[in-house]
């Protein structure tokens, strides 16, 4: 597998970069502790900044490997970290990457997540051996589906009881995908 790791990616409005421990406060306050943001995530809303620091510490260890792809989304105009996007799973046999993301609520509906997702898709297709990209969302999270569609992904299916939510309950998911041309 040809890996490129988490390198900086620049877009018109965004800098995608590695998250570091100095980001803990803004990550906690902007999205990790916001129940509206984490409502459809696999992970629980952070109750304290120590949880956020613990997660970032795990990520820092993962960055030592060249097969880790996790970016903080920085809004250039404000120089502010506003979210995260990463490969949440990878199947080496099929060369398929699954991408996940979240963004602070005050930046919803501005095209920012779509811009970040498009940039990560381009990065993976151009710098790695990834041939397929997949993302999915809880069936009730329609806004996430719109991000996937606007990023060029096609709706594939709804999987009944396709994953678990942050409380460990099975939930239906809508799956989207894209293949390298």
mmCIF file of N, CA and C in Angstrom, residues 31-143:
data_model
loop_
_atom_site.group_PDB
_atom_site.id
_atom_site.type_symbol
_atom_site.label_atom_id
_atom_site.label_comp_id
_atom_site.label_asym_id
_atom_site.label_seq_id
_atom_site.Cartn_x
_atom_site.Cartn_y
_atom_site.Cartn_z
ATOM 1 N N UNK A 31 -16.713 21.721 19.199
ATOM 2 C CA UNK A 31 -17.537 20.624 18.694
ATOM 3 C C UNK A 31 -17.568 19.376 19.544
ATOM 4 N N UNK A 32 -16.513 19.004 20.206
ATOM 5 C CA UNK A 32 -16.486 17.716 20.914
ATOM 6 C C UNK A 32 -17.456 17.670 22.097
ATOM 7 N N UNK A 33 -17.762 18.828 22.683
ATOM 8 C CA UNK A 33 -18.683 18.873 23.830
ATOM 9 C C UNK A 33 -20.110 19.269 23.425
ATOM 10 N N UNK A 34 -20.340 19.478 22.150
ATOM 11 C CA UNK A 34 -21.641 19.943 21.664
ATOM 12 C C UNK A 34 -22.502 18.739 21.265
ATOM 13 N N UNK A 35 -23.544 18.487 22.023
ATOM 14 C CA UNK A 35 -24.415 17.331 21.777
ATOM 15 C C UNK A 35 -25.103 17.403 20.414
ATOM 16 N N UNK A 36 -25.317 18.596 19.890
ATOM 17 C CA UNK A 36 -25.904 18.710 18.553
ATOM 18 C C UNK A 36 -24.928 18.209 17.485
ATOM 19 N N UNK A 37 -23.652 18.513 17.662
ATOM 20 C CA UNK A 37 -22.629 18.081 16.707
ATOM 21 C C UNK A 37 -22.406 16.568 16.805
ATOM 22 N N UNK A 38 -22.382 16.050 18.000
ATOM 23 C CA UNK A 38 -22.029 14.640 18.198
ATOM 24 C C UNK A 38 -23.233 13.699 18.153
ATOM 25 N N UNK A 39 -24.410 14.242 17.944
ATOM 26 C CA UNK A 39 -25.645 13.456 17.988
ATOM 27 C C UNK A 39 -25.585 12.181 17.152
ATOM 28 N N UNK A 40 -24.997 12.250 15.968
ATOM 29 C CA UNK A 40 -24.975 11.100 15.069
ATOM 30 C C UNK A 40 -23.598 10.445 14.960
ATOM 31 N N UNK A 41 -22.688 10.800 15.839
ATOM 32 C CA UNK A 41 -21.338 10.234 15.809
ATOM 33 C C UNK A 41 -21.302 8.869 16.487
ATOM 34 N N UNK A 42 -20.229 8.142 16.246
ATOM 35 C CA UNK A 42 -20.017 6.854 16.905
ATOM 36 C C UNK A 42 -19.524 7.053 18.337
ATOM 37 N N UNK A 43 -18.971 8.224 18.602
ATOM 38 C CA UNK A 43 -18.369 8.490 19.903
ATOM 39 C C UNK A 43 -19.258 9.423 20.724
ATOM 40 N N UNK A 44 -19.097 9.307 22.024
ATOM 41 C CA UNK A 44 -19.905 10.101 22.954
ATOM 42 C C UNK A 44 -19.398 11.543 23.041
ATOM 43 N N UNK A 45 -20.334 12.435 23.323
ATOM 44 C CA UNK A 45 -20.012 13.837 23.565
ATOM 45 C C UNK A 45 -19.013 13.908 24.720
ATOM 46 N N UNK A 46 -17.969 14.717 24.542
ATOM 47 C CA UNK A 46 -16.962 14.857 25.599
ATOM 48 C C UNK A 46 -17.551 15.671 26.753
ATOM 49 N N UNK A 47 -17.434 15.126 27.951
ATOM 50 C CA UNK A 47 -17.972 15.795 29.151
ATOM 51 C C UNK A 47 -16.972 16.754 29.782
ATOM 52 N N UNK A 48 -15.689 16.566 29.478
ATOM 53 C CA UNK A 48 -14.655 17.443 30.032
ATOM 54 C C UNK A 48 -13.477 17.506 29.071
ATOM 55 N N UNK A 49 -12.649 18.511 29.256
ATOM 56 C CA UNK A 49 -11.511 18.714 28.360
ATOM 57 C C UNK A 49 -10.477 17.594 28.498
ATOM 58 N N UNK A 50 -10.462 16.926 29.628
ATOM 59 C CA UNK A 50 -9.520 15.814 29.815
ATOM 60 C C UNK A 50 -9.799 14.694 28.810
ATOM 61 N N UNK A 51 -11.060 14.472 28.509
ATOM 62 C CA UNK A 51 -11.416 13.465 27.498
ATOM 63 C C UNK A 51 -10.862 13.877 26.136
ATOM 64 N N UNK A 52 -11.017 15.142 25.793
ATOM 65 C CA UNK A 52 -10.502 15.650 24.521
ATOM 66 C C UNK A 52 -8.986 15.521 24.467
ATOM 67 N N UNK A 53 -8.307 15.863 25.540
ATOM 68 C CA UNK A 53 -6.847 15.727 25.580
ATOM 69 C C UNK A 53 -6.426 14.271 25.426
ATOM 70 N N UNK A 54 -7.168 13.373 26.050
ATOM 71 C CA UNK A 54 -6.868 11.948 25.953
ATOM 72 C C UNK A 54 -6.989 11.476 24.495
ATOM 73 N N UNK A 55 -8.048 11.884 23.818
ATOM 74 C CA UNK A 55 -8.259 11.505 22.421
ATOM 75 C C UNK A 55 -7.143 12.064 21.549
ATOM 76 N N UNK A 56 -6.805 13.334 21.723
ATOM 77 C CA UNK A 56 -5.733 13.938 20.930
ATOM 78 C C UNK A 56 -4.421 13.219 21.187
ATOM 79 N N UNK A 57 -4.169 12.841 22.419
ATOM 80 C CA UNK A 57 -2.940 12.102 22.738
ATOM 81 C C UNK A 57 -2.872 10.776 21.964
ATOM 82 N N UNK A 58 -4.001 10.092 21.855
ATOM 83 C CA UNK A 58 -4.051 8.860 21.050
ATOM 84 C C UNK A 58 -3.746 9.172 19.590
ATOM 85 N N UNK A 59 -4.320 10.255 19.080
ATOM 86 C CA UNK A 59 -4.100 10.638 17.696
ATOM 87 C C UNK A 59 -2.640 10.975 17.430
ATOM 88 N N UNK A 60 -1.995 11.640 18.381
ATOM 89 C CA UNK A 60 -0.580 11.998 18.210
ATOM 90 C C UNK A 60 0.277 10.747 18.027
ATOM 91 N N UNK A 61 -0.039 9.702 18.769
ATOM 92 C CA UNK A 61 0.682 8.431 18.610
ATOM 93 C C UNK A 61 0.412 7.829 17.232
ATOM 94 N N UNK A 62 -0.828 7.938 16.763
ATOM 95 C CA UNK A 62 -1.178 7.394 15.446
ATOM 96 C C UNK A 62 -0.467 8.136 14.313
ATOM 97 N N UNK A 63 -0.216 9.426 14.494
ATOM 98 C CA UNK A 63 0.469 10.207 13.459
ATOM 99 C C UNK A 63 1.871 9.692 13.172
ATOM 100 N N UNK A 64 2.436 8.907 14.084
ATOM 101 C CA UNK A 64 3.772 8.359 13.861
ATOM 102 C C UNK A 64 3.782 7.358 12.712
ATOM 103 N N UNK A 65 2.604 6.846 12.353
ATOM 104 C CA UNK A 65 2.491 5.894 11.246
ATOM 105 C C UNK A 65 2.111 6.646 9.965
ATOM 106 N N UNK A 66 2.601 6.168 8.834
ATOM 107 C CA UNK A 66 2.276 6.834 7.569
ATOM 108 C C UNK A 66 0.934 6.394 6.992
ATOM 109 N N UNK A 67 0.221 5.531 7.714
ATOM 110 C CA UNK A 67 -1.104 5.112 7.248
ATOM 111 C C UNK A 67 -2.225 5.759 8.067
ATOM 112 N N UNK A 68 -1.903 6.848 8.745
ATOM 113 C CA UNK A 68 -2.896 7.620 9.492
ATOM 114 C C UNK A 68 -3.255 8.852 8.683
ATOM 115 N N UNK A 69 -4.554 9.060 8.537
ATOM 116 C CA UNK A 69 -5.058 10.203 7.780
ATOM 117 C C UNK A 69 -6.106 10.900 8.627
ATOM 118 N N UNK A 70 -5.704 11.940 9.332
ATOM 119 C CA UNK A 70 -6.603 12.687 10.205
ATOM 120 C C UNK A 70 -6.189 14.153 10.176
ATOM 121 N N UNK A 71 -7.137 14.990 9.801
ATOM 122 C CA UNK A 71 -6.861 16.416 9.688
ATOM 123 C C UNK A 71 -7.785 17.227 10.574
ATOM 124 N N UNK A 72 -7.246 18.298 11.110
ATOM 125 C CA UNK A 72 -8.059 19.338 11.699
ATOM 126 C C UNK A 72 -8.437 20.280 10.571
ATOM 127 N N UNK A 73 -9.658 20.780 10.604
ATOM 128 C CA UNK A 73 -10.133 21.716 9.587
ATOM 129 C C UNK A 73 -9.989 23.127 10.152
ATOM 130 N N UNK A 74 -9.116 23.903 9.546
ATOM 131 C CA UNK A 74 -8.880 25.278 9.986
ATOM 132 C C UNK A 74 -9.501 26.224 8.966
ATOM 133 N N UNK A 75 -10.364 27.117 9.450
ATOM 134 C CA UNK A 75 -10.967 28.147 8.608
ATOM 135 C C UNK A 75 -9.965 29.285 8.507
ATOM 136 N N UNK A 76 -9.399 29.471 7.317
ATOM 137 C CA UNK A 76 -8.281 30.409 7.138
ATOM 138 C C UNK A 76 -8.619 31.835 7.554
ATOM 139 N N UNK A 77 -9.824 32.319 7.218
ATOM 140 C CA UNK A 77 -10.176 33.708 7.516
ATOM 141 C C UNK A 77 -10.046 34.029 8.996
ATOM 142 N N UNK A 78 -10.341 33.062 9.829
ATOM 143 C CA UNK A 78 -10.290 33.289 11.272
ATOM 144 C C UNK A 78 -9.092 32.602 11.916
ATOM 145 N N UNK A 79 -8.403 31.722 11.167
ATOM 146 C CA UNK A 79 -7.290 30.970 11.726
ATOM 147 C C UNK A 79 -7.746 30.031 12.824
ATOM 148 N N UNK A 80 -8.995 29.604 12.727
ATOM 149 C CA UNK A 80 -9.630 28.854 13.807
ATOM 150 C C UNK A 80 -9.857 27.395 13.406
ATOM 151 N N UNK A 81 -9.504 26.474 14.311
ATOM 152 C CA UNK A 81 -9.808 25.061 14.121
ATOM 153 C C UNK A 81 -11.301 24.873 14.348
ATOM 154 N N UNK A 82 -11.992 24.315 13.342
ATOM 155 C CA UNK A 82 -13.454 24.250 13.415
ATOM 156 C C UNK A 82 -14.013 22.839 13.273
ATOM 157 N N UNK A 83 -13.152 21.861 13.027
ATOM 158 C CA UNK A 83 -13.644 20.499 12.864
ATOM 159 C C UNK A 83 -12.527 19.534 12.557
ATOM 160 N N UNK A 84 -12.931 18.312 12.188
ATOM 161 C CA UNK A 84 -11.959 17.268 11.873
ATOM 162 C C UNK A 84 -12.513 16.372 10.774
ATOM 163 N N UNK A 85 -11.603 15.791 10.010
ATOM 164 C CA UNK A 85 -11.960 14.844 8.954
ATOM 165 C C UNK A 85 -10.866 13.790 8.898
ATOM 166 N N UNK A 86 -11.279 12.523 8.745
ATOM 167 C CA UNK A 86 -10.262 11.464 8.740
ATOM 168 C C UNK A 86 -10.754 10.194 8.066
ATOM 169 N N UNK A 87 -9.801 9.305 7.814
ATOM 170 C CA UNK A 87 -10.153 7.954 7.394
ATOM 171 C C UNK A 87 -10.434 7.187 8.679
ATOM 172 N N UNK A 88 -11.657 6.700 8.795
ATOM 173 C CA UNK A 88 -12.038 5.976 10.013
ATOM 174 C C UNK A 88 -11.820 4.475 9.869
ATOM 175 N N UNK A 89 -11.730 3.999 8.623
ATOM 176 C CA UNK A 89 -11.369 2.597 8.407
ATOM 177 C C UNK A 89 -10.828 2.451 6.994
ATOM 178 N N UNK A 90 -10.031 1.399 6.823
ATOM 179 C CA UNK A 90 -9.435 1.148 5.518
ATOM 180 C C UNK A 90 -9.371 -0.352 5.285
ATOM 181 N N UNK A 91 -9.806 -0.772 4.114
ATOM 182 C CA UNK A 91 -9.746 -2.174 3.723
ATOM 183 C C UNK A 91 -8.653 -2.315 2.666
ATOM 184 N N UNK A 92 -7.531 -2.915 3.047
ATOM 185 C CA UNK A 92 -6.400 -3.043 2.127
ATOM 186 C C UNK A 92 -6.719 -3.950 0.948
ATOM 187 N N UNK A 93 -7.537 -4.975 1.163
ATOM 188 C CA UNK A 93 -7.868 -5.906 0.080
ATOM 189 C C UNK A 93 -8.617 -5.220 -1.057
ATOM 190 N N UNK A 94 -9.559 -4.364 -0.714
ATOM 191 C CA UNK A 94 -10.349 -3.671 -1.743
ATOM 192 C C UNK A 94 -9.860 -2.249 -2.001
ATOM 193 N N UNK A 95 -8.854 -1.808 -1.249
ATOM 194 C CA UNK A 95 -8.299 -0.457 -1.343
ATOM 195 C C UNK A 95 -9.397 0.599 -1.169
ATOM 196 N N UNK A 96 -10.263 0.336 -0.179
ATOM 197 C CA UNK A 96 -11.392 1.223 0.104
ATOM 198 C C UNK A 96 -11.175 1.944 1.425
ATOM 199 N N UNK A 97 -11.312 3.256 1.401
ATOM 200 C CA UNK A 97 -11.197 4.088 2.598
ATOM 201 C C UNK A 97 -12.569 4.618 2.960
ATOM 202 N N UNK A 98 -12.869 4.608 4.246
ATOM 203 C CA UNK A 98 -14.106 5.212 4.733
ATOM 204 C C UNK A 98 -13.742 6.508 5.436
ATOM 205 N N UNK A 99 -14.392 7.587 5.036
ATOM 206 C CA UNK A 99 -14.101 8.915 5.579
ATOM 207 C C UNK A 99 -15.209 9.348 6.524
ATOM 208 N N UNK A 100 -14.815 9.947 7.639
ATOM 209 C CA UNK A 100 -15.746 10.530 8.590
ATOM 210 C C UNK A 100 -15.344 11.967 8.876
ATOM 211 N N UNK A 101 -16.284 12.756 9.355
ATOM 212 C CA UNK A 101 -16.006 14.163 9.614
ATOM 213 C C UNK A 101 -16.989 14.729 10.617
ATOM 214 N N UNK A 102 -16.606 15.828 11.226
ATOM 215 C CA UNK A 102 -17.523 16.625 12.043
ATOM 216 C C UNK A 102 -17.022 18.063 12.044
ATOM 217 N N UNK A 103 -17.950 18.979 12.269
ATOM 218 C CA UNK A 103 -17.608 20.396 12.202
ATOM 219 C C UNK A 103 -18.448 21.160 13.223
ATOM 220 N N UNK A 104 -17.869 22.216 13.761
ATOM 221 C CA UNK A 104 -18.569 23.054 14.745
ATOM 222 C C UNK A 104 -19.878 23.578 14.167
ATOM 223 N N UNK A 105 -20.892 23.615 14.993
ATOM 224 C CA UNK A 105 -22.248 23.977 14.556
ATOM 225 C C UNK A 105 -22.323 25.343 13.875
ATOM 226 N N UNK A 106 -21.551 26.310 14.350
ATOM 227 C CA UNK A 106 -21.663 27.644 13.755
ATOM 228 C C UNK A 106 -21.130 27.691 12.317
ATOM 229 N N UNK A 107 -20.499 26.602 11.864
ATOM 230 C CA UNK A 107 -20.006 26.532 10.491
ATOM 231 C C UNK A 107 -20.828 25.604 9.608
ATOM 232 N N UNK A 108 -21.953 25.115 10.108
ATOM 233 C CA UNK A 108 -22.836 24.274 9.311
ATOM 234 C C UNK A 108 -23.442 25.089 8.171
ATOM 235 N N UNK A 109 -23.753 24.411 7.087
ATOM 236 C CA UNK A 109 -24.455 24.991 5.940
ATOM 237 C C UNK A 109 -23.713 26.133 5.261
ATOM 238 N N UNK A 110 -22.388 26.039 5.238
ATOM 239 C CA UNK A 110 -21.576 27.049 4.570
ATOM 240 C C UNK A 110 -20.697 26.422 3.484
ATOM 241 N N UNK A 111 -20.873 25.121 3.240
ATOM 242 C CA UNK A 111 -20.075 24.440 2.220
ATOM 243 C C UNK A 111 -18.676 24.066 2.673
ATOM 244 N N UNK A 112 -18.370 24.302 3.927
ATOM 245 C CA UNK A 112 -17.021 24.052 4.429
ATOM 246 C C UNK A 112 -16.711 22.558 4.507
ATOM 247 N N UNK A 113 -17.638 21.775 5.011
ATOM 248 C CA UNK A 113 -17.395 20.341 5.115
ATOM 249 C C UNK A 113 -17.277 19.729 3.724
ATOM 250 N N UNK A 114 -18.095 20.174 2.796
ATOM 251 C CA UNK A 114 -17.991 19.697 1.412
ATOM 252 C C UNK A 114 -16.621 20.034 0.840
ATOM 253 N N UNK A 115 -16.145 21.241 1.076
ATOM 254 C CA UNK A 115 -14.826 21.658 0.588
ATOM 255 C C UNK A 115 -13.729 20.777 1.178
ATOM 256 N N UNK A 116 -13.828 20.483 2.457
ATOM 257 C CA UNK A 116 -12.832 19.624 3.110
ATOM 258 C C UNK A 116 -12.898 18.196 2.562
ATOM 259 N N UNK A 117 -14.103 17.659 2.408
ATOM 260 C CA UNK A 117 -14.251 16.292 1.910
ATOM 261 C C UNK A 117 -13.729 16.168 0.487
ATOM 262 N N UNK A 118 -14.034 17.116 -0.371
ATOM 263 C CA UNK A 118 -13.518 17.086 -1.744
ATOM 264 C C UNK A 118 -11.988 17.094 -1.749
ATOM 265 N N UNK A 119 -11.399 17.899 -0.882
ATOM 266 C CA UNK A 119 -9.933 17.992 -0.816
ATOM 267 C C UNK A 119 -9.324 16.676 -0.356
ATOM 268 N N UNK A 120 -9.930 16.034 0.627
ATOM 269 C CA UNK A 120 -9.408 14.754 1.126
ATOM 270 C C UNK A 120 -9.573 13.663 0.066
ATOM 271 N N UNK A 121 -10.691 13.662 -0.630
ATOM 272 C CA UNK A 121 -10.893 12.692 -1.712
ATOM 273 C C UNK A 121 -9.796 12.854 -2.762
ATOM 274 N N UNK A 122 -9.558 14.079 -3.194
ATOM 275 C CA UNK A 122 -8.516 14.346 -4.197
ATOM 276 C C UNK A 122 -7.144 13.913 -3.685
ATOM 277 N N UNK A 123 -6.857 14.225 -2.442
ATOM 278 C CA UNK A 123 -5.571 13.844 -1.826
ATOM 279 C C UNK A 123 -5.399 12.325 -1.854
ATOM 280 N N UNK A 124 -6.401 11.605 -1.409
ATOM 281 C CA UNK A 124 -6.296 10.143 -1.344
ATOM 282 C C UNK A 124 -6.147 9.529 -2.728
ATOM 283 N N UNK A 125 -6.908 10.017 -3.694
ATOM 284 C CA UNK A 125 -6.818 9.467 -5.049
ATOM 285 C C UNK A 125 -5.490 9.807 -5.727
ATOM 286 N N UNK A 126 -4.900 10.945 -5.394
ATOM 287 C CA UNK A 126 -3.663 11.355 -6.062
ATOM 288 C C UNK A 126 -2.384 10.917 -5.332
ATOM 289 N N UNK A 127 -2.440 10.750 -4.026
ATOM 290 C CA UNK A 127 -1.215 10.478 -3.259
ATOM 291 C C UNK A 127 -1.119 9.046 -2.736
ATOM 292 N N UNK A 128 -2.208 8.280 -2.807
ATOM 293 C CA UNK A 128 -2.201 6.925 -2.251
ATOM 294 C C UNK A 128 -2.762 5.940 -3.273
ATOM 295 N N UNK A 129 -2.813 4.675 -2.893
ATOM 296 C CA UNK A 129 -3.381 3.625 -3.744
ATOM 297 C C UNK A 129 -4.879 3.431 -3.529
ATOM 298 N N UNK A 130 -5.519 4.318 -2.788
ATOM 299 C CA UNK A 130 -6.960 4.205 -2.553
ATOM 300 C C UNK A 130 -7.689 4.232 -3.901
ATOM 301 N N UNK A 131 -8.555 3.254 -4.086
ATOM 302 C CA UNK A 131 -9.336 3.153 -5.328
ATOM 303 C C UNK A 131 -10.812 3.470 -5.110
ATOM 304 N N UNK A 132 -11.277 3.283 -3.871
ATOM 305 C CA UNK A 132 -12.686 3.518 -3.554
ATOM 306 C C UNK A 132 -12.779 4.317 -2.257
ATOM 307 N N UNK A 133 -13.736 5.207 -2.227
ATOM 308 C CA UNK A 133 -13.999 5.968 -1.011
ATOM 309 C C UNK A 133 -15.461 5.786 -0.658
ATOM 310 N N UNK A 134 -15.696 5.587 0.613
ATOM 311 C CA UNK A 134 -17.050 5.395 1.105
ATOM 312 C C UNK A 134 -17.256 6.273 2.330
ATOM 313 N N UNK A 135 -18.452 6.753 2.474
ATOM 314 C CA UNK A 135 -18.869 7.440 3.693
ATOM 315 C C UNK A 135 -20.304 7.026 3.966
ATOM 316 N N UNK A 136 -20.699 7.129 5.187
ATOM 317 C CA UNK A 136 -22.088 6.829 5.525
ATOM 318 C C UNK A 136 -22.534 7.755 6.631
ATOM 319 N N UNK A 137 -23.846 7.833 6.767
ATOM 320 C CA UNK A 137 -24.394 8.653 7.844
ATOM 321 C C UNK A 137 -25.626 7.971 8.417
ATOM 322 N N UNK A 138 -25.917 8.293 9.649
ATOM 323 C CA UNK A 138 -27.157 7.861 10.285
ATOM 324 C C UNK A 138 -28.291 8.353 9.381
ATOM 325 N N UNK A 139 -29.292 7.528 9.139
ATOM 326 C CA UNK A 139 -30.342 7.891 8.181
ATOM 327 C C UNK A 139 -31.061 9.192 8.540
ATOM 328 N N UNK A 140 -31.044 9.587 9.788
ATOM 329 C CA UNK A 140 -31.697 10.835 10.191
ATOM 330 C C UNK A 140 -30.828 12.070 9.968
ATOM 331 N N UNK A 141 -29.557 11.874 9.662
ATOM 332 C CA UNK A 141 -28.633 12.993 9.484
ATOM 333 C C UNK A 141 -28.563 13.365 7.995
ATOM 334 N N UNK A 142 -29.624 13.950 7.491
ATOM 335 C CA UNK A 142 -29.740 14.249 6.068
ATOM 336 C C UNK A 142 -28.696 15.254 5.583
ATOM 337 N N UNK A 143 -28.289 16.179 6.441
ATOM 338 C CA UNK A 143 -27.296 17.180 6.046
ATOM 339 C C UNK A 143 -25.978 16.516 5.666
#
